[in-house]
Coordinates of C-alpha atoms and ligand atoms in Angstrom, one line a residue:
M92 CA -0.3 -0.2 0.5
T93 CA 0.8 3.5 -0.7
S94 CA 0.7 6.4 1.6
P95 CA -1.6 8.9 0.0
S96 CA 0.9 11.3 0.2
S97 CA 2.8 9.5 -2.0
N98 CA 0.4 9.8 -4.1
S99 CA -0.1 13.1 -4.5
P100 CA 2.8 15.0 -4.5
A101 CA 0.8 18.4 -5.3
L102 CA -0.7 17.5 -1.1
G103 CA 2.6 16.4 -0.5
S104 CA 4.6 20.5 -1.4
S105 CA 1.3 21.6 0.2
F106 CA 2.1 19.5 3.2
S107 CA 6.0 20.8 3.6
I108 CA 4.2 24.4 3.3
Q109 CA 1.9 24.6 5.6
F110 CA 4.5 22.6 8.2
L111 CA 6.9 25.4 6.7
A112 CA 4.4 27.9 8.6
A113 CA 3.8 26.9 10.8
T114 CA 7.5 26.4 12.2
I115 CA 9.2 29.7 11.0
P116 CA 7.3 31.6 13.8
F117 CA 8.5 29.6 16.5
I118 CA 12.0 29.2 14.6
T119 CA 12.2 33.4 14.5
L120 CA 11.1 33.2 17.6
F121 CA 14.5 30.3 18.3
I122 CA 16.8 33.2 16.9
A123 CA 15.4 35.7 18.6
L124 CA 15.9 34.4 22.0
L125 CA 19.2 33.7 21.4
T126 CA 20.0 37.1 20.3
I127 CA 18.3 38.6 23.3
A128 CA 19.9 36.1 25.4
H129 CA 23.7 37.3 24.1
H130 CA 22.7 40.6 24.0
N131 CA 21.6 40.8 28.0
I132 CA 25.0 38.1 28.0
T133 CA 27.0 41.4 27.1
I134 CA 25.6 43.6 28.8
K135 CA 24.7 42.1 31.9
L136 CA 28.6 41.1 31.4
S137 CA 30.3 44.8 30.7
Q138 CA 27.1 46.9 32.5
T139 CA 25.3 45.6 35.5
K140 CA 27.7 46.4 38.5
S141 CA 27.0 50.8 37.1
L142 CA 23.9 50.3 36.0
P143 CA 20.9 52.3 38.1
P144 CA 19.3 49.2 40.3
G145 CA 15.7 47.7 38.4
P146 CA 13.3 45.0 39.1
P147 CA 14.4 41.2 38.7
G148 CA 13.0 40.2 35.1
L149 CA 12.7 37.1 33.4
P150 CA 15.3 35.4 31.0
F151 CA 14.6 37.0 27.8
L152 CA 11.7 38.7 27.9
G153 CA 13.0 41.2 31.1
N154 CA 10.0 43.2 32.0
L155 CA 8.3 43.2 29.6
S156 CA 4.5 41.8 31.1
L157 CA 5.3 45.3 33.9
I158 CA 4.6 48.3 31.0
L159 CA 2.1 45.8 28.8
R160 CA -0.7 47.8 30.5
P161 CA -1.7 51.0 31.2
N162 CA -1.8 53.8 33.3
L163 CA 1.8 53.5 32.4
H164 CA 3.4 55.8 34.7
H165 CA 1.1 55.4 37.6
R166 CA 3.8 51.6 38.1
L167 CA 6.4 53.3 37.1
A168 CA 6.6 55.6 39.9
H169 CA 5.7 53.0 42.4
L170 CA 8.4 51.3 41.0
S171 CA 10.9 54.7 41.4
L172 CA 9.4 54.1 45.3
T173 CA 11.8 51.0 46.2
Y174 CA 14.4 50.8 43.5
G175 CA 14.7 54.8 43.8
P176 CA 14.4 58.1 41.4
I177 CA 17.0 56.7 38.7
M178 CA 15.3 52.7 38.1
R179 CA 16.4 51.0 35.2
L180 CA 14.1 48.1 33.3
R181 CA 14.8 44.9 30.4
L182 CA 12.5 45.5 28.3
G183 CA 13.4 42.5 25.6
T184 CA 16.8 43.6 23.9
K185 CA 15.6 47.2 24.3
L186 CA 16.9 49.2 28.1
W187 CA 15.1 51.6 29.8
I188 CA 16.3 54.0 32.6
V189 CA 13.3 55.7 33.9
I190 CA 13.9 58.9 36.0
S191 CA 11.6 60.1 38.9
S192 CA 13.6 63.6 40.2
P193 CA 12.7 66.6 40.1
T194 CA 17.5 66.8 40.6
I195 CA 18.1 63.8 38.2
A196 CA 15.9 65.8 35.3
K197 CA 17.5 68.8 36.1
Q198 CA 20.9 67.4 35.5
I199 CA 19.4 65.2 32.0
F200 CA 17.3 68.8 30.3
T201 CA 20.7 71.0 31.6
E202 CA 23.6 69.8 31.7
K203 CA 23.4 67.2 29.5
D204 CA 20.7 67.7 27.5
L205 CA 23.0 68.0 23.9
E206 CA 23.1 64.6 24.7
F207 CA 20.1 63.6 25.8
S208 CA 18.3 65.2 22.4
N209 CA 17.2 62.2 20.3
H210 CA 14.3 61.8 21.3
E211 CA 13.0 57.4 21.0
Q212 CA 11.9 56.0 17.7
P213 CA 9.3 53.3 18.3
I214 CA 7.3 51.6 15.4
A215 CA 4.4 53.3 15.2
A216 CA 5.9 56.5 15.8
T217 CA 8.3 55.9 12.6
V218 CA 4.5 55.3 10.5
I219 CA 3.0 58.7 11.8
S220 CA 6.3 60.8 11.1
Y221 CA 7.2 60.0 7.7
G222 CA 9.5 57.5 9.1
G223 CA 11.3 60.2 11.1
S224 CA 11.3 63.0 8.0
N225 CA 8.6 65.5 11.2
L226 CA 9.9 67.8 14.4
V227 CA 9.0 65.4 17.0
R228 CA 11.0 62.7 16.0
C229 CA 13.7 63.6 13.8
P230 CA 17.0 62.8 14.5
Y231 CA 19.0 65.9 16.1
G232 CA 21.5 67.4 14.1
P233 CA 21.4 70.3 11.5
T234 CA 17.9 69.0 9.8
W235 CA 16.4 69.5 13.0
R236 CA 17.3 73.0 13.9
M237 CA 15.8 73.7 10.0
L238 CA 12.6 72.1 10.5
R239 CA 12.7 72.9 14.4
R240 CA 14.0 76.8 12.8
V241 CA 11.1 76.8 10.6
F242 CA 7.5 75.8 13.8
V243 CA 9.4 77.9 15.3
H244 CA 10.1 81.2 13.5
E245 CA 7.1 80.3 11.2
L246 CA 4.9 78.5 12.6
V247 CA 4.1 79.8 15.4
N248 CA 6.4 83.0 16.2
A249 CA 4.1 86.2 18.1
K250 CA 3.3 87.4 14.6
S251 CA 2.8 84.5 12.9
L252 CA 0.3 84.3 16.0
D253 CA -1.0 88.0 16.0
A254 CA -1.5 87.4 12.7
A255 CA -4.2 84.1 13.1
A256 CA -5.6 85.7 16.3
E257 CA -8.7 87.2 15.0
L258 CA -9.3 83.3 12.5
R259 CA -9.2 82.2 16.4
R260 CA -11.4 84.2 17.4
G261 CA -13.6 83.1 14.9
E262 CA -13.6 79.7 15.3
M263 CA -14.1 80.4 19.1
K264 CA -16.9 82.3 18.4
R265 CA -18.8 79.2 16.2
A266 CA -18.2 78.0 18.7
V267 CA -20.1 79.6 20.8
R268 CA -23.0 80.2 18.9
G269 CA -23.0 76.0 18.1
I270 CA -23.1 76.0 22.4
W271 CA -25.9 78.1 22.7
A272 CA -28.3 76.6 19.6
K273 CA -28.7 73.4 22.1
Q274 CA -30.3 76.1 25.0
G275 CA -33.0 73.7 26.1
K276 CA -32.6 71.1 24.6
S277 CA -31.4 69.6 27.2
S278 CA -28.4 68.0 24.8
S279 CA -25.1 67.8 27.0
I280 CA -21.9 68.0 25.8
N281 CA -18.6 65.8 25.7
V282 CA -16.6 68.1 27.4
G283 CA -13.0 66.6 25.2
E284 CA -14.7 66.6 22.0
L285 CA -15.5 70.3 22.4
G286 CA -12.5 70.9 23.1
F287 CA -10.7 69.1 20.0
E288 CA -13.7 70.7 17.7
V289 CA -12.4 74.4 18.2
S290 CA -9.2 73.3 18.9
L291 CA -8.8 71.2 15.4
N292 CA -11.0 74.5 13.7
M293 CA -8.7 77.3 14.7
L294 CA -5.3 75.1 13.5
M295 CA -6.9 74.1 10.6
T296 CA -8.0 77.9 9.4
M297 CA -4.1 79.1 10.3
L298 CA -2.5 76.4 8.3
C299 CA -5.1 76.8 5.5
G300 CA -6.0 80.0 5.5
E301 CA -10.8 80.3 6.5
E302 CA -12.2 79.6 3.6
Q303 CA -10.6 75.9 2.7
S304 CA -10.3 75.1 6.0
V305 CA -14.6 75.2 6.0
K306 CA -14.6 71.9 3.9
W307 CA -12.3 70.0 6.5
R308 CA -14.3 71.4 9.5
E309 CA -17.2 68.4 7.9
K310 CA -14.6 65.9 7.8
G311 CA -14.0 67.3 12.5
V312 CA -15.7 64.2 13.9
E313 CA -13.8 61.4 11.5
F314 CA -10.2 63.3 11.5
R315 CA -10.8 63.7 15.5
R316 CA -11.8 59.2 15.3
V317 CA -8.6 58.5 13.5
M318 CA -6.9 61.6 15.0
M319 CA -7.4 59.1 18.9
E320 CA -7.4 55.6 17.4
T321 CA -3.2 57.3 15.9
V322 CA -2.7 59.0 18.7
E323 CA -4.0 55.4 21.4
L324 CA -1.8 53.1 19.3
L325 CA 0.8 55.8 19.5
G326 CA 0.6 55.3 23.2
R327 CA 0.5 51.5 23.2
Q328 CA 3.9 49.5 24.4
N329 CA 3.9 47.2 21.6
A330 CA 6.6 43.8 21.8
S331 CA 7.9 44.0 18.3
D332 CA 10.2 47.7 19.5
Y333 CA 11.0 44.6 22.3
L334 CA 11.8 41.8 20.7
P335 CA 13.1 43.1 16.6
L336 CA 13.2 39.5 15.2
L337 CA 10.2 39.5 16.1
S338 CA 8.7 42.5 14.3
W339 CA 7.4 41.5 11.0
L340 CA 4.8 39.3 13.0
D341 CA 3.3 42.5 13.9
L342 CA 1.4 40.7 16.4
Q343 CA -0.7 43.6 18.0
G344 CA -1.4 44.9 15.1
I345 CA 0.4 48.1 16.0
E346 CA 2.4 48.7 12.4
R347 CA -0.9 47.8 10.6
G348 CA -3.7 49.4 12.3
M349 CA -1.3 52.9 12.1
K350 CA -0.8 53.0 8.8
K351 CA -4.2 52.2 7.9
R352 CA -4.4 55.7 9.6
V353 CA -1.8 57.9 8.5
A354 CA -2.9 56.9 5.0
W355 CA -5.8 59.2 5.7
M356 CA -4.3 61.3 7.5
D357 CA -1.8 61.8 4.3
R358 CA -4.7 62.2 1.4
V359 CA -6.1 64.6 3.4
Y360 CA -3.2 66.8 3.6
E361 CA -2.2 65.5 0.1
E362 CA -5.9 67.1 -0.5
M363 CA -4.7 70.7 1.5
I364 CA -1.8 71.2 -0.7
E365 CA -3.4 70.6 -4.2
E366 CA -6.2 73.0 -3.3
R367 CA -4.3 75.7 -1.5
K368 CA -1.2 75.5 -4.9
R369 CA -4.9 75.7 -7.3
M370 CA -5.2 78.3 -5.3
R371 CA -2.0 80.2 -5.2
E372 CA -2.0 79.6 -9.2
C373 CA -4.8 80.8 -9.8
G374 CA -4.0 83.5 -7.6
A375 CA -7.0 83.4 -4.8
A376 CA -3.9 82.7 -1.8
G377 CA -1.9 86.0 -2.2
D378 CA 1.7 87.2 -0.5
E379 CA 2.1 87.4 3.1
E380 CA 0.4 91.0 3.6
G381 CA -2.6 89.2 2.3
E382 CA -5.6 88.0 3.4
S383 CA -5.2 84.9 2.5
G384 CA -1.4 84.2 2.9
K385 CA -1.7 84.7 6.3
D386 CA -2.3 80.8 6.1
L387 CA 0.4 78.9 6.9
L388 CA 0.0 75.9 4.4
S389 CA 0.9 78.5 1.9
K390 CA 4.6 79.5 3.8
L391 CA 5.2 76.0 4.8
L392 CA 4.5 75.1 0.9
K393 CA 6.6 78.9 -0.3
I394 CA 10.0 77.1 1.0
R395 CA 9.0 73.8 0.0
D396 CA 8.5 75.3 -3.4
G397 CA 12.7 77.2 -3.0
E398 CA 11.1 80.7 -3.1
D399 CA 12.5 81.2 0.9
S400 CA 16.7 80.4 0.4
R401 CA 16.6 80.6 4.4
F402 CA 15.5 77.2 4.1
K403 CA 15.1 73.3 2.1
L404 CA 11.6 71.3 2.9
S405 CA 11.2 68.3 0.7
N406 CA 7.4 67.2 0.2
I407 CA 7.8 64.5 2.8
Q408 CA 9.0 67.0 6.1
L409 CA 6.4 69.9 5.0
K410 CA 3.9 66.8 5.7
G411 CA 5.5 65.9 8.9
L412 CA 5.3 69.9 10.0
I413 CA 0.9 69.1 9.5
M414 CA 1.6 65.9 11.4
D415 CA 3.3 68.0 13.9
F416 CA 0.8 71.5 14.8
L417 CA -2.3 69.7 13.9
V418 CA -1.9 65.8 16.3
G419 CA 0.5 67.6 18.9
G420 CA -1.8 71.3 18.9
T421 CA -5.5 69.2 18.9
T422 CA -3.7 66.2 21.8
G423 CA -2.8 69.1 24.2
A424 CA -5.6 71.7 24.1
W425 CA -8.4 68.9 24.3
T426 CA -7.0 67.0 27.3
T427 CA -5.9 70.3 28.7
L428 CA -9.8 71.1 29.3
E429 CA -11.2 67.7 29.6
W430 CA -9.6 67.3 32.7
L431 CA -9.2 71.8 34.0
M432 CA -13.7 71.2 34.1
A433 CA -13.3 68.0 35.7
E434 CA -11.5 69.2 38.8
L435 CA -13.8 71.9 38.6
I436 CA -16.9 70.3 39.1
H437 CA -15.2 68.8 42.0
R438 CA -13.9 72.7 43.3
P439 CA -17.1 75.2 43.8
D440 CA -14.4 77.0 45.0
A441 CA -12.2 77.6 42.4
Y442 CA -15.6 78.1 39.6
R443 CA -16.1 80.5 41.8
R444 CA -12.9 83.0 41.9
A445 CA -12.2 82.1 38.1
L446 CA -15.7 83.4 37.4
N447 CA -15.0 86.6 39.9
E448 CA -12.0 87.8 37.6
L449 CA -13.6 86.6 34.7
D450 CA -16.4 89.6 35.5
T451 CA -14.4 91.4 36.9
V452 CA -11.7 91.7 34.0
V453 CA -13.4 90.6 31.1
G454 CA -17.2 91.9 32.5
R455 CA -20.5 91.1 31.7
K456 CA -21.0 93.5 28.4
R457 CA -18.5 91.3 26.2
A458 CA -16.3 87.9 25.2
V459 CA -13.1 87.2 26.1
E460 CA -10.2 87.4 24.1
E461 CA -7.6 86.6 23.6
S462 CA -5.3 89.9 25.1
D463 CA -7.4 89.7 28.3
I464 CA -4.8 85.8 29.1
P465 CA -2.1 88.5 30.7
H466 CA -4.7 89.6 33.2
L467 CA -6.4 87.0 34.6
P468 CA -4.2 85.0 36.7
Y469 CA -6.1 83.3 38.2
L470 CA -6.8 81.1 34.9
R471 CA -3.7 80.8 34.1
C472 CA -3.0 79.1 37.8
L473 CA -6.0 76.7 37.2
I474 CA -4.4 75.8 34.1
K475 CA -1.0 75.0 35.5
E476 CA -2.5 73.4 38.0
T477 CA -4.9 71.1 35.1
L478 CA -0.6 70.8 33.7
R479 CA 1.1 69.2 37.4
L480 CA -2.2 66.7 37.7
H481 CA -2.6 65.4 35.3
S482 CA 0.1 65.9 32.2
V483 CA -0.6 65.7 29.1
I484 CA 2.4 63.4 28.2
P485 CA 2.5 61.8 31.7
L486 CA 6.2 60.0 30.9
L487 CA 7.6 62.8 28.3
V488 CA 9.4 61.9 24.5
P489 CA 11.4 59.2 26.0
R490 CA 15.2 60.8 25.1
V491 CA 17.9 58.3 23.7
P492 CA 21.8 58.9 23.9
V493 CA 24.4 58.3 21.2
R494 CA 27.0 57.8 23.8
P495 CA 27.1 56.6 27.0
I496 CA 26.5 58.6 30.2
T497 CA 26.9 58.7 34.3
I498 CA 24.4 60.2 35.9
A499 CA 23.7 60.9 38.8
G500 CA 26.8 57.5 39.9
H501 CA 25.1 55.3 36.6
L502 CA 25.5 54.4 33.8
I503 CA 22.9 54.9 30.9
P504 CA 24.5 53.6 28.0
A505 CA 23.9 54.6 24.3
G506 CA 20.7 53.5 22.6
A507 CA 18.8 53.2 25.9
R508 CA 15.3 55.3 26.3
V509 CA 15.8 57.4 28.7
V510 CA 12.0 58.1 31.0
T511 CA 10.8 60.8 32.6
N512 CA 8.4 60.5 34.7
V513 CA 7.0 63.6 34.9
W514 CA 3.3 62.9 36.2
A515 CA 5.7 61.2 38.9
I516 CA 7.8 64.1 39.8
Q517 CA 5.3 66.7 39.3
N518 CA 3.1 64.3 42.2
N519 CA 5.6 63.8 44.9
P520 CA 4.9 64.5 48.6
E521 CA 8.0 65.5 48.6
V522 CA 8.5 67.9 46.4
W523 CA 4.9 69.7 46.0
D524 CA 3.0 69.8 49.1
K525 CA -0.7 67.5 49.5
P526 CA 0.2 66.7 45.7
H527 CA -3.3 64.3 45.0
E528 CA -4.9 68.0 45.7
F529 CA -5.6 69.9 42.9
R530 CA -4.4 73.9 44.5
P531 CA -4.4 76.5 42.0
E532 CA -2.7 79.0 44.2
R533 CA 0.2 76.9 45.1
F534 CA 1.0 79.1 41.7
L535 CA 0.2 82.6 42.7
P536 CA 3.1 84.9 43.0
G537 CA 4.3 83.6 46.3
G538 CA 3.5 79.8 45.8
E539 CA 5.3 76.4 46.0
G540 CA 4.8 76.4 42.3
E541 CA 7.0 79.7 41.6
S542 CA 10.7 78.6 42.9
I543 CA 8.9 75.1 42.2
A544 CA 8.7 74.4 39.1
G545 CA 12.2 76.0 38.9
G546 CA 14.1 73.1 39.7
F547 CA 12.3 71.2 37.9
G548 CA 9.8 69.9 39.6
F549 CA 6.8 72.0 36.9
F550 CA 7.7 71.0 33.0
P551 CA 5.3 69.4 31.3
F552 CA 6.2 71.4 28.3
G553 CA 8.9 69.2 27.8
A554 CA 12.9 71.4 29.1
G555 CA 16.2 72.3 26.7
R556 CA 16.5 71.6 23.3
R557 CA 13.4 69.1 22.5
K558 CA 10.6 71.2 24.7
C559 CA 7.9 71.4 23.4
A560 CA 7.8 73.5 19.5
G561 CA 4.2 74.7 20.1
L562 CA 4.3 76.1 23.1
P563 CA 3.8 79.1 22.3
L564 CA 0.7 78.5 21.0
A565 CA -0.9 77.1 23.2
E566 CA -0.2 79.7 26.0
R567 CA -2.6 81.7 23.5
M568 CA -5.0 78.9 22.9
V569 CA -5.9 76.9 25.8
P570 CA -6.3 79.6 27.9
F571 CA -8.6 81.7 25.6
V572 CA -11.3 78.3 24.8
A573 CA -10.9 78.0 28.3
A574 CA -11.5 81.2 30.2
T575 CA -14.5 81.8 26.7
L576 CA -16.3 78.3 26.7
L577 CA -15.9 79.1 31.5
H578 CA -17.1 83.2 30.9
L579 CA -20.4 83.0 28.8
F580 CA -21.8 78.9 30.0
E581 CA -22.1 77.3 33.4
W582 CA -21.6 73.9 32.7
R583 CA -24.1 70.6 35.0
V584 CA -23.2 67.6 35.3
T585 CA -26.4 66.0 35.1
D586 CA -25.7 62.2 36.0
G587 CA -22.4 62.8 37.5
E588 CA -21.5 61.6 34.1
G589 CA -17.3 61.4 33.9
T590 CA -17.3 63.8 37.0
D591 CA -14.5 61.0 38.9
L592 CA -11.0 62.2 38.5
K593 CA -9.8 58.7 36.9
G594 CA -7.4 59.1 34.4
R595 CA -5.7 56.5 31.9
S596 CA -2.5 57.1 29.8
G597 CA -1.1 55.4 27.1
V598 CA 0.9 58.1 25.2
T599 CA -0.9 60.6 26.2
L600 CA -2.8 60.5 30.1
T601 CA -6.8 61.7 29.0
K602 CA -9.6 60.8 31.4
E603 CA -11.1 57.4 32.1
K604 CA -14.6 58.6 31.2
A605 CA -15.3 61.7 28.9
L606 CA -16.8 64.2 30.4
V607 CA -20.2 64.7 29.9
A608 CA -21.7 68.2 30.8
V609 CA -25.1 70.5 30.4
A610 CA -23.7 74.3 29.1
V611 CA -26.0 77.0 30.0
A612 CA -26.1 80.6 29.0
R613 CA -24.8 83.0 31.6
F614 CA -25.8 85.9 30.1
P615 CA -28.5 85.0 28.2
A616 CA -30.0 88.9 27.5
C617 CA -26.7 89.1 25.7
R618 CA -27.5 87.4 22.8
E619 CA -24.8 89.5 20.4
M620 CA -22.0 87.7 23.0
Y621 CA -23.7 84.5 21.5
E622 CA -25.1 85.8 17.8
Ligands
LIG993 C1 -1.1 72.4 27.0 C2 -0.7 71.9 25.9 C3 1.3 71.2 25.0 C4 1.4 70.3 26.3 C5 1.3 69.7 27.5 C6 2.6 69.3 25.3 C7 3.4 68.6 25.6 C8 4.7 68.6 24.8 C9 6.0 67.8 25.3 C10 5.7 67.3 26.8 C11 6.7 68.0 24.0 C12 7.5 66.3 24.4 C13 9.1 67.2 25.0 C14 10.8 66.9 25.4 O1 11.3 65.8 24.5 O2 11.7 67.2 25.9 C15 5.8 68.6 23.2 C16 7.2 68.4 22.2 C17 6.0 69.5 20.7 N1 5.6 69.7 20.3 FE1 4.3 70.3 22.1 N2 2.5 70.6 23.3 C18 1.6 71.1 23.6 C19 0.9 72.0 22.1 C20 1.5 71.5 21.4 C21 1.0 73.2 20.4 C22 0.2 73.2 21.0 C23 1.9 72.4 19.4 C24 2.3 72.7 17.9 C25 1.1 73.0 17.0 C26 2.7 70.9 20.3 C27 4.1 70.5 19.8 C28 5.1 69.5 19.3 C29 6.6 69.4 18.9 C30 6.7 70.1 17.5 C31 7.4 68.6 20.1 C32 8.2 68.1 18.7 C33 9.1 69.1 19.3 C34 10.7 69.4 19.0 O3 10.5 67.4 18.9 O4 11.3 69.8 19.3 N3 2.5 70.8 21.2 N4 5.0 68.3 23.7

């Protein structure tokens, strides 16, 4: 008798293909583990003595299981109580050095800032940054310096921001009108969604002018969904980053998911660029002096097309900067606004004080203007306190030294990920008095905030060369939106929906449950402030 397989060469070859397909992952896993073992042994023999202390880990995988769950900022803060303010974690082939002390952070971001000027580039970030072509992920060097100059001096410099103040005002008015229109219909408002929508519309209008942004406004809901999913994927710890030999399997689907969403955003950017080009060709988009010339996309296109000899920008870099502007801008703004409103609902006395300040400075007959912000010190304290308790990016963007560096007597090897737990520092009882209480007053002149911030106890925007490039815009946009919403409406929560203060962190720290509130006009007799 012959076996079925010997009679059927086709079946035989399909069997061996199936066998091969089934064994490849195991062979790869085996090779991966051998490589990690070799890598670990090499690190162990040469460096363990001088590395910072850290928890014991499993063979090959190290402490990987610790970081694959949410709310990593909490877990790392807790671990640092045992292992100290500079701690190591071994994650597959990677080494993390976690910093939880202001003194060590100060050393890293001041004395040694140059050595720590590279941001890490995990797989998901490589996808969203067009392979490291945007500002957030560009390796430190001449290209990064050029991108940073374009961003800081062309997009968010005082002149550009002043020129676009009217556009932000228009978007704020549009949002107010929308909230007003819902009056009396007992419709609740998702505060985070509102914050996202207003900030996205402001950024879009600044980017491509009022006329063109109307078209993108229709895509706002989808934009929000895609962007939120992108940020969520960006914040998930990806096993492929720590076990590179297995990365082709993309076990958690993070790379695939990211590519899909980035492709969607890329299509939007390409369309925006094409349309702007058409407008410029037919003279609808003018010079910098003209009305539509104020838009930032025209400036970027001029640079890309070689009309501005100071800089050189490729199309990919241009799209990377748009990504920085929109993702960085919306993420920081909406999370801060939602946390701020949630905190105020728990602190009626702080809420009342904010309203008193607004009613005194702005009055009851006109809406808030951006120019009012410098005269609203308590409002600025509220925002600082929100950023202290709920840092938007609780672990900042990890830095990667290019050569071995000794900090606080410990070796940080080249290529290690230096993760600064700014949340832990800003919530440390050894640094702050009753840190878990929302007390905006601490940032008033003479309060503890002044001295602690100088000593690296408060730096929600990061520090050093790679400090948030969008800070000048954030300092205008966030207080302006917050002040307007507080001044014109009374915010009431219905069933306590989302009023708890539980957070959930990935790359950003957001509220676990969305805050939903009803907005009631404070000055209904002054319809012109709302319509
Ligand atoms: C409340 C608002 C915001 C917060 C808390 C925030 C926070 C941060 C943090 C922590 C970093 C990393 C800094 C470091 O590595 O030391 C960063 C970088 C950055 N942010 Fe922001 N950000 C905010 C708003 C914005 C806005 C409005 C924009 C753009 C319009 C923006 C664009 C950027 C960019 C481009 C970088 C990368 C800078 C570089 O690598 O050179 N951010 N931000």
